[in-house]
Amino acid sequence: MPKIVDHEERRRRLVDAVWALTVRGGIEQVTLRKVAEQAGVSMGQVQHYYSSMQALVRDALDRAVRAVNANIEKAVEAAGATTPEAVLRACLHALISPDQESMRLMRFSLAAAGRAVSDPTMARVLAPGDDELLSFTAGLITAARQERGVELREDARMDADISWALATSLGVDVALGYRSPEAAARVLSHHIDQVLGVLGSGGREATA
Amino acid sequence: MPKIVDHEERRRRLVDAVWALTVRGGIEQVTLRKVAEQAGVSMGQVQHYYSSMQALVRDALDRAVRAVNANIEKAVEAAGATTPEAVLRACLHALISPDQESMRLMRFSLAAAGRAVSDPTMARVLAPGDDELLSFTAGLITAARQERGVELREDARMDADISWALATSLGVDVALGYRSPEAAARVLSHHIDQVLGVLGSGGREATA
DNA sequence: CGGTTTGCAATGCGACCGCATGGCAAAAGG
DNA sequence: CCTTTTGCCATGCGGTCGCATTGCAAACCG
């Protein structure tokens, strides 16, 4: 077995080139030649690692999904969140992080979602969360309500659904510059407050 | 002035072809030749009415925005909404209408939004609402709260913002088949109930 | 009737696309 | 040494793209 290279590293380079090209000029700029140039390799190498353009874009999307999830987990850890409410807030706020890397991922995800119109496998990031995620989040909401002493309701799952949809939407807006990170954070916090029953009567303090 | 034709009708035909092509195969299928074929005219005619491909897609987006707004107004009228709450619900629910025409527009809008990554003029429909819309909606929310006898808060504008973001997101999901119209309607109604303070303690009836 | 203006249709051009193919350099085994 | 396997580069092909150009028929004015 001669000439052993790190395949994973090669693919990461190529996918990163796809992200960069998409963010800079839209997904229609992602061509074999441009990807090769951006990654500083030859067209041949791109073809060597991906059997087709579609396969490359698909892998780029796969990795984007995993990267977003990793960012969320990282954000939860970084926040040192111990209470369910803190975990909930950290998870949702991770989607609107003004961090360059996060914004890159959101922008690429939006471009990919545009393709979902014709290719159902292309939504993933911006589509509704799956059962597992919603159940987990609903659990957080219920636990947070309990801790706050708020009367419980059976609609936690729906609130989880709404919360992810809103956070995703805000994340796209931030990544495209339609909202400032601060404004998006205020909106998201306001919604979480409402979900957790924090908003009683004109109270302003709520949470940081 | 010889050979007078209806320019507006021509453009409508062409834009409709753009919508159809985008919905069927993604915005990357929108080419001069395909648009001409879809509209049943020659490439020359397309070029006669639009100086470039970009101009055509831009007009298609313009008209989509106007069509969505028209659909909303139509929905309000059709519902015979008289109270602020009924108007509010009609407006928001118009975005998740499972009507073929509405879903076409949402799908095209999503494809266009995918281009917003590289072309800022391409968001429009799926971007946050403008000041005027938010103020109007906030007014509806406040009035609806008053009618319900709910204690007033000063956050109506933010709730309006969130409501539009959620309705838009749900509308995309419905148009792409990620949610059934009924499921989306339940989610949206639940959110509006929450905004209007309908959800007190485990109550189930709320609204239809 | 001829002239002018409008509304297109047809065709051609250069650029770029994804992908297939063929070959060659480097590393390891014999 | 030679062979084999791996990783990759270079090039060529058929197709499609947006757009410019050219020409001409229909409709109105005089």
Short mmCIF file of C-alpha atoms (C1' of nucleotides) in Angstrom, two decimals:
data_model
loop_
_atom_site.label_atom_id
_atom_site.label_comp_id
_atom_site.label_asym_id
_atom_site.label_seq_id
_atom_site.Cartn_x
_atom_site.Cartn_y
_atom_site.Cartn_z
CA MET A 1 0.00 0.00 0.00
CA PRO A 2 2.09 2.88 -1.22
CA LYS A 3 1.66 6.62 -0.98
CA ILE A 4 -0.71 6.80 1.92
CA VAL A 5 -2.43 10.16 2.36
CA ASP A 6 -5.01 11.41 4.81
CA HIS A 7 -8.26 11.05 2.90
CA GLU A 8 -10.21 12.77 5.61
CA GLU A 9 -7.99 15.81 5.45
CA ARG A 10 -8.36 15.93 1.67
CA ARG A 11 -12.13 15.83 1.88
CA ARG A 12 -12.19 18.44 4.57
CA ARG A 13 -10.19 20.76 2.36
CA LEU A 14 -12.53 20.24 -0.55
CA VAL A 15 -15.69 20.70 1.50
CA ASP A 16 -14.23 23.83 3.02
CA ALA A 17 -13.65 25.13 -0.48
CA VAL A 18 -17.31 24.43 -1.29
CA TRP A 19 -18.42 26.38 1.77
CA ALA A 20 -16.15 29.27 0.93
CA LEU A 21 -17.30 29.47 -2.68
CA THR A 22 -20.95 29.25 -1.69
CA VAL A 23 -20.66 31.93 0.94
CA ARG A 24 -18.78 34.21 -1.38
CA GLY A 25 -20.79 33.84 -4.55
CA GLY A 26 -23.71 31.51 -4.11
CA ILE A 27 -24.00 27.81 -4.66
CA GLU A 28 -24.09 28.26 -8.41
CA GLN A 29 -20.39 29.14 -8.18
CA VAL A 30 -19.60 25.67 -6.94
CA THR A 31 -18.09 24.00 -9.98
CA LEU A 32 -15.37 21.39 -10.33
CA ARG A 33 -12.88 23.91 -11.59
CA LYS A 34 -13.61 26.57 -8.99
CA VAL A 35 -13.53 24.10 -6.11
CA ALA A 36 -10.19 22.79 -7.31
CA GLU A 37 -8.77 26.28 -7.60
CA GLN A 38 -10.12 27.38 -4.22
CA ALA A 39 -8.67 24.31 -2.55
CA GLY A 40 -5.40 24.77 -4.41
CA VAL A 41 -5.51 21.37 -6.07
CA SER A 42 -6.29 20.04 -9.52
CA MET A 43 -9.67 19.14 -10.91
CA GLY A 44 -8.47 15.57 -11.01
CA GLN A 45 -8.13 15.42 -7.26
CA VAL A 46 -11.68 16.58 -6.76
CA GLN A 47 -12.88 13.87 -9.08
CA HIS A 48 -10.69 11.36 -7.31
CA TYR A 49 -12.47 11.95 -4.02
CA TYR A 50 -16.00 12.55 -5.25
CA SER A 51 -17.63 10.62 -8.03
CA SER A 52 -19.76 13.57 -9.03
CA MET A 53 -20.50 17.18 -8.27
CA GLN A 54 -23.67 16.11 -6.49
CA ALA A 55 -21.74 13.81 -4.19
CA LEU A 56 -19.43 16.66 -3.25
CA VAL A 57 -22.23 19.07 -2.44
CA ARG A 58 -24.01 16.36 -0.48
CA ASP A 59 -20.94 15.71 1.62
CA ALA A 60 -20.52 19.43 2.15
CA LEU A 61 -24.08 19.51 3.47
CA ASP A 62 -23.54 16.45 5.67
CA ARG A 63 -20.51 18.04 7.22
CA ALA A 64 -22.32 21.34 7.67
CA VAL A 65 -25.07 19.57 9.60
CA ARG A 66 -22.53 17.86 11.81
CA ALA A 67 -20.62 21.09 12.31
CA VAL A 68 -23.76 22.94 13.39
CA ASN A 69 -24.60 20.21 15.88
CA ALA A 70 -21.05 20.25 17.17
CA ASN A 71 -21.26 24.01 17.60
CA ILE A 72 -24.42 23.65 19.64
CA GLU A 73 -22.88 21.07 21.94
CA LYS A 74 -19.77 23.18 22.25
CA ALA A 75 -21.86 26.21 23.17
CA VAL A 76 -23.63 24.27 25.90
CA GLU A 77 -20.34 23.16 27.37
CA ALA A 78 -18.77 26.59 27.05
CA ALA A 79 -21.72 28.13 28.89
CA GLY A 80 -21.18 25.70 31.72
CA ALA A 81 -24.91 25.20 31.68
CA THR A 82 -26.13 23.10 34.56
CA THR A 83 -29.84 23.87 34.83
CA PRO A 84 -32.26 22.74 32.11
CA GLU A 85 -33.12 26.36 31.41
CA ALA A 86 -29.50 27.30 30.89
CA VAL A 87 -29.00 24.34 28.56
CA LEU A 88 -32.12 25.30 26.63
CA ARG A 89 -31.02 28.89 26.23
CA ALA A 90 -27.49 27.89 25.25
CA CYS A 91 -28.75 25.46 22.60
CA LEU A 92 -31.07 27.94 20.96
CA HIS A 93 -28.72 30.90 21.19
CA ALA A 94 -25.99 28.82 19.56
CA LEU A 95 -27.93 29.09 16.31
CA ILE A 96 -27.72 32.87 16.26
CA SER A 97 -24.08 33.12 17.20
CA PRO A 98 -22.42 35.94 15.27
CA ASP A 99 -19.27 33.84 15.11
CA GLN A 100 -17.75 33.81 11.62
CA GLU A 101 -17.71 30.04 11.38
CA SER A 102 -21.35 29.74 12.46
CA MET A 103 -22.42 32.39 9.99
CA ARG A 104 -20.56 30.61 7.22
CA LEU A 105 -22.45 27.44 8.03
CA MET A 106 -25.80 29.19 8.15
CA ARG A 107 -25.20 30.87 4.84
CA PHE A 108 -24.20 27.64 3.21
CA SER A 109 -27.21 25.93 4.75
CA LEU A 110 -29.55 28.53 3.33
CA ALA A 111 -28.06 28.14 -0.12
CA ALA A 112 -28.47 24.37 0.20
CA ALA A 113 -32.05 24.80 1.38
CA GLY A 114 -32.74 26.73 -1.79
CA ARG A 115 -31.89 23.55 -3.65
CA ALA A 116 -34.31 21.59 -1.49
CA VAL A 117 -37.00 22.93 -3.79
CA SER A 118 -35.87 20.40 -6.39
CA ASP A 119 -33.81 18.00 -4.27
CA PRO A 120 -35.51 16.82 -1.07
CA THR A 121 -32.23 15.55 0.39
CA MET A 122 -30.95 19.11 0.55
CA ALA A 123 -32.85 20.62 3.48
CA ARG A 124 -31.52 19.00 6.62
CA VAL A 125 -30.30 22.01 8.55
CA LEU A 126 -33.17 24.39 8.02
CA ALA A 127 -35.91 21.75 8.08
CA PRO A 128 -37.97 21.02 11.19
CA GLY A 129 -36.13 19.11 13.89
CA ASP A 130 -36.54 15.35 14.15
CA ASP A 131 -38.47 13.51 16.85
CA GLU A 132 -35.46 12.90 19.01
CA LEU A 133 -34.41 16.54 19.06
CA LEU A 134 -37.93 17.75 19.75
CA SER A 135 -38.45 15.28 22.57
CA PHE A 136 -35.16 16.25 24.15
CA THR A 137 -35.98 19.94 23.89
CA ALA A 138 -39.50 19.43 25.19
CA GLY A 139 -37.95 17.71 28.19
CA LEU A 140 -35.75 20.73 28.82
CA ILE A 141 -38.71 23.05 28.61
CA THR A 142 -40.78 20.98 31.01
CA ALA A 143 -37.90 20.73 33.47
CA ALA A 144 -37.25 24.45 33.22
CA ARG A 145 -40.89 25.20 33.88
CA GLN A 146 -40.83 22.96 36.90
CA GLU A 147 -37.79 24.73 38.29
CA ARG A 148 -39.47 28.06 37.80
CA GLY A 149 -42.58 26.85 39.55
CA VAL A 150 -44.69 27.64 36.50
CA GLU A 151 -47.84 25.65 36.04
CA LEU A 152 -47.12 22.80 33.62
CA ARG A 153 -48.76 22.36 30.26
CA GLU A 154 -48.73 19.43 27.87
CA ASP A 155 -47.62 21.49 24.91
CA ALA A 156 -43.90 21.47 25.59
CA ARG A 157 -43.21 19.60 22.38
CA MET A 158 -44.94 22.21 20.28
CA ASP A 159 -43.10 24.95 22.08
CA ALA A 160 -39.86 23.12 21.37
CA ASP A 161 -40.80 22.95 17.71
CA ILE A 162 -41.58 26.65 17.57
CA SER A 163 -38.43 27.56 19.42
CA TRP A 164 -36.17 25.72 17.00
CA ALA A 165 -37.99 27.18 14.02
CA LEU A 166 -37.60 30.67 15.41
CA ALA A 167 -33.96 30.24 16.36
CA THR A 168 -33.16 28.88 12.92
CA SER A 169 -34.95 31.72 11.22
CA LEU A 170 -33.15 34.27 13.38
CA GLY A 171 -29.86 32.53 12.70
CA VAL A 172 -30.33 32.93 8.97
CA ASP A 173 -31.25 36.58 9.41
CA VAL A 174 -28.12 37.21 11.46
CA ALA A 175 -25.92 35.37 9.00
CA LEU A 176 -27.31 37.43 6.12
CA GLY A 177 -27.03 40.67 8.06
CA TYR A 178 -30.77 41.31 8.21
CA ARG A 179 -30.63 41.45 11.99
CA SER A 180 -27.87 42.41 14.36
CA PRO A 181 -26.79 39.61 16.69
CA GLU A 182 -28.00 41.70 19.62
CA ALA A 183 -31.43 42.26 18.14
CA ALA A 184 -31.78 38.58 17.33
CA ALA A 185 -30.70 37.66 20.85
CA ARG A 186 -33.32 39.99 22.31
CA VAL A 187 -36.03 38.43 20.17
CA LEU A 188 -34.97 34.90 21.02
CA SER A 189 -34.70 35.64 24.73
CA HIS A 190 -38.11 37.23 24.68
CA HIS A 191 -39.58 34.14 23.12
CA ILE A 192 -37.93 31.78 25.57
CA ASP A 193 -39.16 33.96 28.42
CA GLN A 194 -42.66 33.66 27.05
CA VAL A 195 -42.38 29.90 26.66
CA LEU A 196 -41.14 29.55 30.23
CA GLY A 197 -43.88 31.75 31.54
CA VAL A 198 -41.49 34.44 32.72
CA LEU A 199 -43.52 37.27 31.24
CA GLY A 200 -46.09 38.04 33.85
CA SER A 201 -47.22 41.65 33.89
CA GLY A 202 -45.00 44.22 32.35
CA GLY A 203 -41.96 42.84 34.15
CA ARG A 204 -38.76 43.86 32.44
CA GLU A 205 -35.90 42.05 34.15
CA ALA A 206 -36.55 38.48 33.00
CA THR A 207 -33.14 37.01 32.18
CA ALA A 208 -29.82 38.13 30.82
CA MET B 1 -47.10 52.84 -33.53
CA PRO B 2 -47.72 49.54 -35.17
CA LYS B 3 -48.30 46.09 -33.79
CA ILE B 4 -49.35 46.92 -30.29
CA VAL B 5 -49.26 43.98 -27.89
CA ASP B 6 -49.96 43.68 -24.20
CA HIS B 7 -46.51 43.94 -22.65
CA GLU B 8 -47.86 43.19 -19.21
CA GLU B 9 -49.41 39.97 -20.39
CA ARG B 10 -46.14 38.92 -22.05
CA ARG B 11 -44.16 39.54 -18.90
CA ARG B 12 -46.68 37.71 -16.80
CA ARG B 13 -46.37 34.69 -19.07
CA LEU B 14 -42.59 34.74 -18.82
CA VAL B 15 -42.53 35.19 -15.07
CA ASP B 16 -45.03 32.39 -14.70
CA ALA B 17 -42.70 30.19 -16.70
CA VAL B 18 -39.87 31.10 -14.33
CA TRP B 19 -41.98 30.12 -11.35
CA ALA B 20 -42.99 26.85 -12.96
CA LEU B 21 -39.44 25.91 -13.88
CA THR B 22 -38.13 26.81 -10.44
CA VAL B 23 -40.80 24.84 -8.64
CA ARG B 24 -40.30 21.83 -10.87
CA GLY B 25 -36.53 21.66 -10.99
CA GLY B 26 -34.91 24.36 -8.93
CA ILE B 27 -33.79 27.81 -9.88
CA GLU B 28 -30.79 26.45 -11.71
CA GLN B 29 -33.20 25.22 -14.36
CA VAL B 30 -34.18 28.77 -15.16
CA THR B 31 -32.34 29.43 -18.40
CA LEU B 32 -33.21 31.54 -21.40
CA ARG B 33 -33.98 28.49 -23.52
CA LYS B 34 -36.04 26.68 -20.91
CA VAL B 35 -38.08 29.77 -20.04
CA ALA B 36 -38.82 30.32 -23.70
CA GLU B 37 -39.86 26.73 -24.18
CA GLN B 38 -42.00 26.69 -21.02
CA ALA B 39 -43.75 29.89 -22.05
CA GLY B 40 -44.18 28.58 -25.58
CA VAL B 41 -42.28 31.44 -27.17
CA SER B 42 -38.87 31.97 -28.70
CA MET B 43 -35.68 32.89 -26.92
CA GLY B 44 -35.78 36.13 -28.84
CA GLN B 45 -38.98 37.18 -27.13
CA VAL B 46 -37.53 36.61 -23.70
CA GLN B 47 -34.57 38.77 -24.59
CA HIS B 48 -36.90 41.36 -26.04
CA TYR B 49 -38.64 41.83 -22.69
CA TYR B 50 -35.72 41.37 -20.33
CA SER B 51 -32.27 42.73 -20.93
CA SER B 52 -30.66 39.90 -19.00
CA MET B 53 -31.38 36.71 -17.15
CA GLN B 54 -30.89 38.56 -13.87
CA ALA B 55 -33.54 41.12 -14.78
CA LEU B 56 -36.00 38.34 -15.50
CA VAL B 57 -35.40 36.57 -12.21
CA ARG B 58 -35.62 39.87 -10.34
CA ASP B 59 -38.97 40.64 -11.90
CA ALA B 60 -40.15 37.15 -11.08
CA LEU B 61 -39.22 37.82 -7.46
CA ASP B 62 -40.91 41.24 -7.46
CA ARG B 63 -44.09 39.72 -8.73
CA ALA B 64 -43.87 36.88 -6.23
CA VAL B 65 -43.65 39.37 -3.39
CA ARG B 66 -46.65 41.24 -4.68
CA ALA B 67 -48.58 38.02 -5.21
CA VAL B 68 -47.92 36.87 -1.65
CA ASN B 69 -49.11 40.20 -0.28
CA ALA B 70 -52.18 40.03 -2.47
CA ASN B 71 -52.90 36.53 -1.20
CA ILE B 72 -52.73 37.75 2.36
CA GLU B 73 -55.14 40.59 1.73
CA LYS B 74 -57.42 38.26 -0.16
CA ALA B 75 -57.37 35.80 2.75
CA VAL B 76 -58.36 38.53 5.19
CA GLU B 77 -61.26 39.56 3.02
CA ALA B 78 -62.35 35.99 2.36
CA ALA B 79 -62.38 35.29 6.09
CA GLY B 80 -64.67 38.23 6.59
CA ALA B 81 -62.48 39.12 9.52
CA THR B 82 -63.85 41.98 11.56
CA THR B 83 -62.10 41.75 14.90
CA PRO B 84 -58.37 42.49 15.19
CA GLU B 85 -57.76 38.94 16.36
CA ALA B 86 -59.51 37.46 13.33
CA VAL B 87 -57.50 39.71 11.01
CA LEU B 88 -54.29 38.71 12.74
CA ARG B 89 -55.05 35.03 12.47
CA ALA B 90 -56.12 35.34 8.85
CA CYS B 91 -52.94 37.19 7.90
CA LEU B 92 -50.62 34.71 9.50
CA HIS B 93 -52.50 31.64 8.40
CA ALA B 94 -52.45 32.92 4.83
CA LEU B 95 -48.74 32.12 4.75
CA ILE B 96 -49.31 28.45 5.43
CA SER B 97 -52.18 27.99 3.03
CA PRO B 98 -51.91 24.61 1.30
CA ASP B 99 -53.30 26.22 -1.83
CA GLN B 100 -51.33 25.25 -4.92
CA GLU B 101 -50.66 28.82 -5.97
CA SER B 102 -49.44 29.81 -2.50
CA MET B 103 -47.16 26.80 -2.31
CA ARG B 104 -45.73 27.62 -5.72
CA LEU B 105 -44.91 31.10 -4.50
CA MET B 106 -43.35 29.84 -1.30
CA ARG B 107 -41.20 27.36 -3.14
CA PHE B 108 -40.01 29.95 -5.59
CA SER B 109 -39.36 32.34 -2.72
CA LEU B 110 -37.21 29.77 -0.95
CA ALA B 111 -35.20 29.14 -4.09
CA ALA B 112 -34.72 32.88 -4.48
CA ALA B 113 -33.72 33.21 -0.83
CA GLY B 114 -31.02 30.67 -1.50
CA ARG B 115 -29.56 33.18 -3.91
CA ALA B 116 -29.71 35.89 -1.29
CA VAL B 117 -26.49 34.40 0.02
CA SER B 118 -24.68 36.06 -2.87
CA ASP B 119 -27.24 38.62 -4.00
CA PRO B 120 -28.74 40.74 -1.22
CA THR B 121 -31.62 41.92 -3.39
CA MET B 122 -32.94 38.36 -3.51
CA ALA B 123 -34.43 37.86 -0.06
CA ARG B 124 -37.55 40.01 0.16
CA VAL B 125 -40.17 37.41 0.88
CA LEU B 126 -38.46 35.35 3.52
CA ALA B 127 -36.62 38.24 5.16
CA PRO B 128 -37.91 39.94 8.32
CA GLY B 129 -40.91 42.19 7.81
CA ASP B 130 -40.42 45.90 7.41
CA ASP B 131 -41.27 48.55 9.98
CA GLU B 132 -44.66 49.27 8.54
CA LEU B 133 -45.76 45.64 8.58
CA LEU B 134 -44.48 45.09 12.10
CA SER B 135 -46.17 48.20 13.44
CA PHE B 136 -49.44 47.22 11.82
CA THR B 137 -49.22 43.71 13.21
CA ALA B 138 -48.23 44.94 16.64
CA GLY B 139 -51.32 47.11 16.57
CA LEU B 140 -53.46 44.08 15.82
CA ILE B 141 -51.90 42.15 18.67
CA THR B 142 -52.44 44.95 21.14
CA ALA B 143 -56.03 45.43 20.04
CA ALA B 144 -56.67 41.70 20.23
CA ARG B 145 -55.24 41.59 23.74
CA GLN B 146 -57.46 44.45 24.77
CA GLU B 147 -60.53 42.70 23.43
CA ARG B 148 -59.59 39.56 25.31
CA GLY B 149 -59.10 41.54 28.49
CA VAL B 150 -55.53 40.31 28.79
CA GLU B 151 -53.13 42.52 30.64
CA LEU B 152 -51.20 44.61 28.12
CA ARG B 153 -47.46 44.45 27.58
CA GLU B 154 -45.16 46.69 25.60
CA ASP B 155 -43.66 43.87 23.60
CA ALA B 156 -46.31 43.61 20.91
CA ARG B 157 -43.86 44.57 18.21
CA MET B 158 -41.50 41.79 19.12
CA ASP B 159 -44.35 39.33 19.22
CA ALA B 160 -45.37 40.54 15.77
CA ASP B 161 -41.83 39.97 14.56
CA ILE B 162 -41.74 36.46 15.98
CA SER B 163 -45.16 35.62 14.61
CA TRP B 164 -44.22 36.55 11.05
CA ALA B 165 -40.95 34.66 11.29
CA LEU B 166 -42.75 31.57 12.54
CA ALA B 167 -45.53 31.77 9.96
CA THR B 168 -43.00 32.16 7.16
CA SER B 169 -40.97 29.25 8.40
CA LEU B 170 -44.07 27.09 8.66
CA GLY B 171 -45.16 28.18 5.22
CA VAL B 172 -41.91 26.98 3.72
CA ASP B 173 -42.21 23.68 5.55
CA VAL B 174 -45.73 23.17 4.24
CA ALA B 175 -44.74 24.09 0.70
CA LEU B 176 -41.88 21.60 0.80
CA GLY B 177 -44.02 18.90 2.36
CA TYR B 178 -42.11 18.79 5.64
CA ARG B 179 -45.29 19.51 7.56
CA SER B 180 -48.90 18.81 6.78
CA PRO B 181 -51.05 21.93 6.48
CA GLU B 182 -53.02 20.77 9.51
CA ALA B 183 -49.93 20.28 11.66
CA ALA B 184 -48.61 23.68 10.64
CA ALA B 185 -51.97 25.27 11.42
CA ARG B 186 -51.96 23.68 14.87
CA VAL B 187 -48.49 25.02 15.58
CA LEU B 188 -49.34 28.49 14.35
CA SER B 189 -52.60 28.62 16.26
CA HIS B 190 -50.83 27.49 19.39
CA HIS B 191 -48.34 30.28 19.04
CA ILE B 192 -50.98 32.93 18.45
CA ASP B 193 -52.88 31.65 21.47
CA GLN B 194 -49.75 32.05 23.52
CA VAL B 195 -49.12 35.55 22.22
CA LEU B 196 -52.67 36.57 23.02
CA GLY B 197 -52.50 35.07 26.46
CA VAL B 198 -55.13 32.46 25.73
CA LEU B 199 -53.12 29.65 27.27
CA GLY B 200 -53.85 29.86 30.93
CA SER B 201 -53.64 26.58 32.78
CA GLY B 202 -53.98 23.40 30.82
CA GLY B 203 -56.95 24.72 28.88
CA ARG B 204 -57.41 22.83 25.64
CA GLU B 205 -60.17 24.53 23.68
CA ALA B 206 -58.49 27.81 22.74
CA THR B 207 -59.48 28.46 19.11
CA ALA B 208 -60.35 26.51 16.01
"C1'" DC C 1 -49.14 52.72 -52.03
"C1'" DG C 2 -44.28 53.32 -49.73
"C1'" DG C 3 -41.96 54.27 -45.40
"C1'" DT C 4 -41.38 53.78 -40.68
"C1'" DT C 5 -41.66 51.69 -36.46
"C1'" DT C 6 -42.48 47.79 -33.50
"C1'" DG C 7 -42.12 42.98 -32.09
"C1'" DC C 8 -40.13 39.42 -32.49
"C1'" DA C 9 -37.48 34.78 -34.60
"C1'" DA C 10 -33.19 32.60 -35.94
"C1'" DT C 11 -28.68 31.90 -35.70
"C1'" DG C 12 -23.89 32.24 -34.25
"C1'" DC C 13 -20.23 33.01 -30.82
"C1'" DG C 14 -17.18 32.35 -27.03
"C1'" DA C 15 -17.20 30.68 -22.46
"C1'" DC C 16 -17.94 27.33 -19.28
"C1'" DC C 17 -19.90 23.14 -17.64
"C1'" DG C 18 -19.44 17.93 -15.70
"C1'" DC C 19 -17.24 14.07 -16.69
"C1'" DA C 20 -14.29 10.27 -19.09
"C1'" DT C 21 -9.88 8.98 -20.28
"C1'" DG C 22 -4.93 8.06 -20.27
"C1'" DG C 23 -0.72 8.49 -18.30
"C1'" DC C 24 2.75 9.24 -14.89
"C1'" DA C 25 5.17 9.84 -10.27
"C1'" DA C 26 5.80 8.11 -5.77
"C1'" DA C 27 5.93 4.50 -2.40
"C1'" DA C 28 6.04 -0.16 -0.88
"C1'" DG C 29 6.84 -5.39 -1.79
"C1'" DG C 30 9.44 -9.00 -4.10
"C1'" DC D 1 16.39 -4.18 -9.52
"C1'" DC D 2 11.34 -4.56 -11.20
"C1'" DT D 3 6.43 -4.81 -10.23
"C1'" DT D 4 2.36 -3.27 -8.33
"C1'" DT D 5 -0.64 -0.26 -6.23
"C1'" DT D 6 -2.10 4.30 -5.11
"C1'" DG D 7 -2.90 9.14 -5.89
"C1'" DC D 8 -3.31 12.35 -8.83
"C1'" DC D 9 -2.76 15.58 -13.02
"C1'" DA D 10 -3.76 17.05 -17.80
"C1'" DT D 11 -6.42 17.03 -21.51
"C1'" DG D 12 -10.32 16.31 -24.54
"C1'" DC D 13 -15.26 15.81 -25.56
"C1'" DG D 14 -20.07 16.84 -26.07
"C1'" DG D 15 -23.29 19.78 -24.30
"C1'" DT D 16 -25.35 24.01 -22.49
"C1'" DC D 17 -25.07 28.54 -21.15
"C1'" DG D 18 -26.05 33.99 -21.76
"C1'" DC D 19 -25.98 37.18 -25.00
"C1'" DA D 20 -25.18 39.86 -29.57
"C1'" DT D 21 -26.43 40.15 -34.12
"C1'" DT D 22 -29.26 40.11 -38.09
"C1'" DG D 23 -33.27 40.08 -40.61
"C1'" DC D 24 -37.99 40.28 -41.44
"C1'" DA D 25 -43.21 40.45 -40.95
"C1'" DA D 26 -46.94 42.98 -39.24
"C1'" DA D 27 -49.19 47.28 -38.39
"C1'" DC D 28 -49.91 51.98 -38.66
"C1'" DC D 29 -48.93 56.98 -41.00
"C1'" DG D 30 -48.72 59.66 -44.89
#
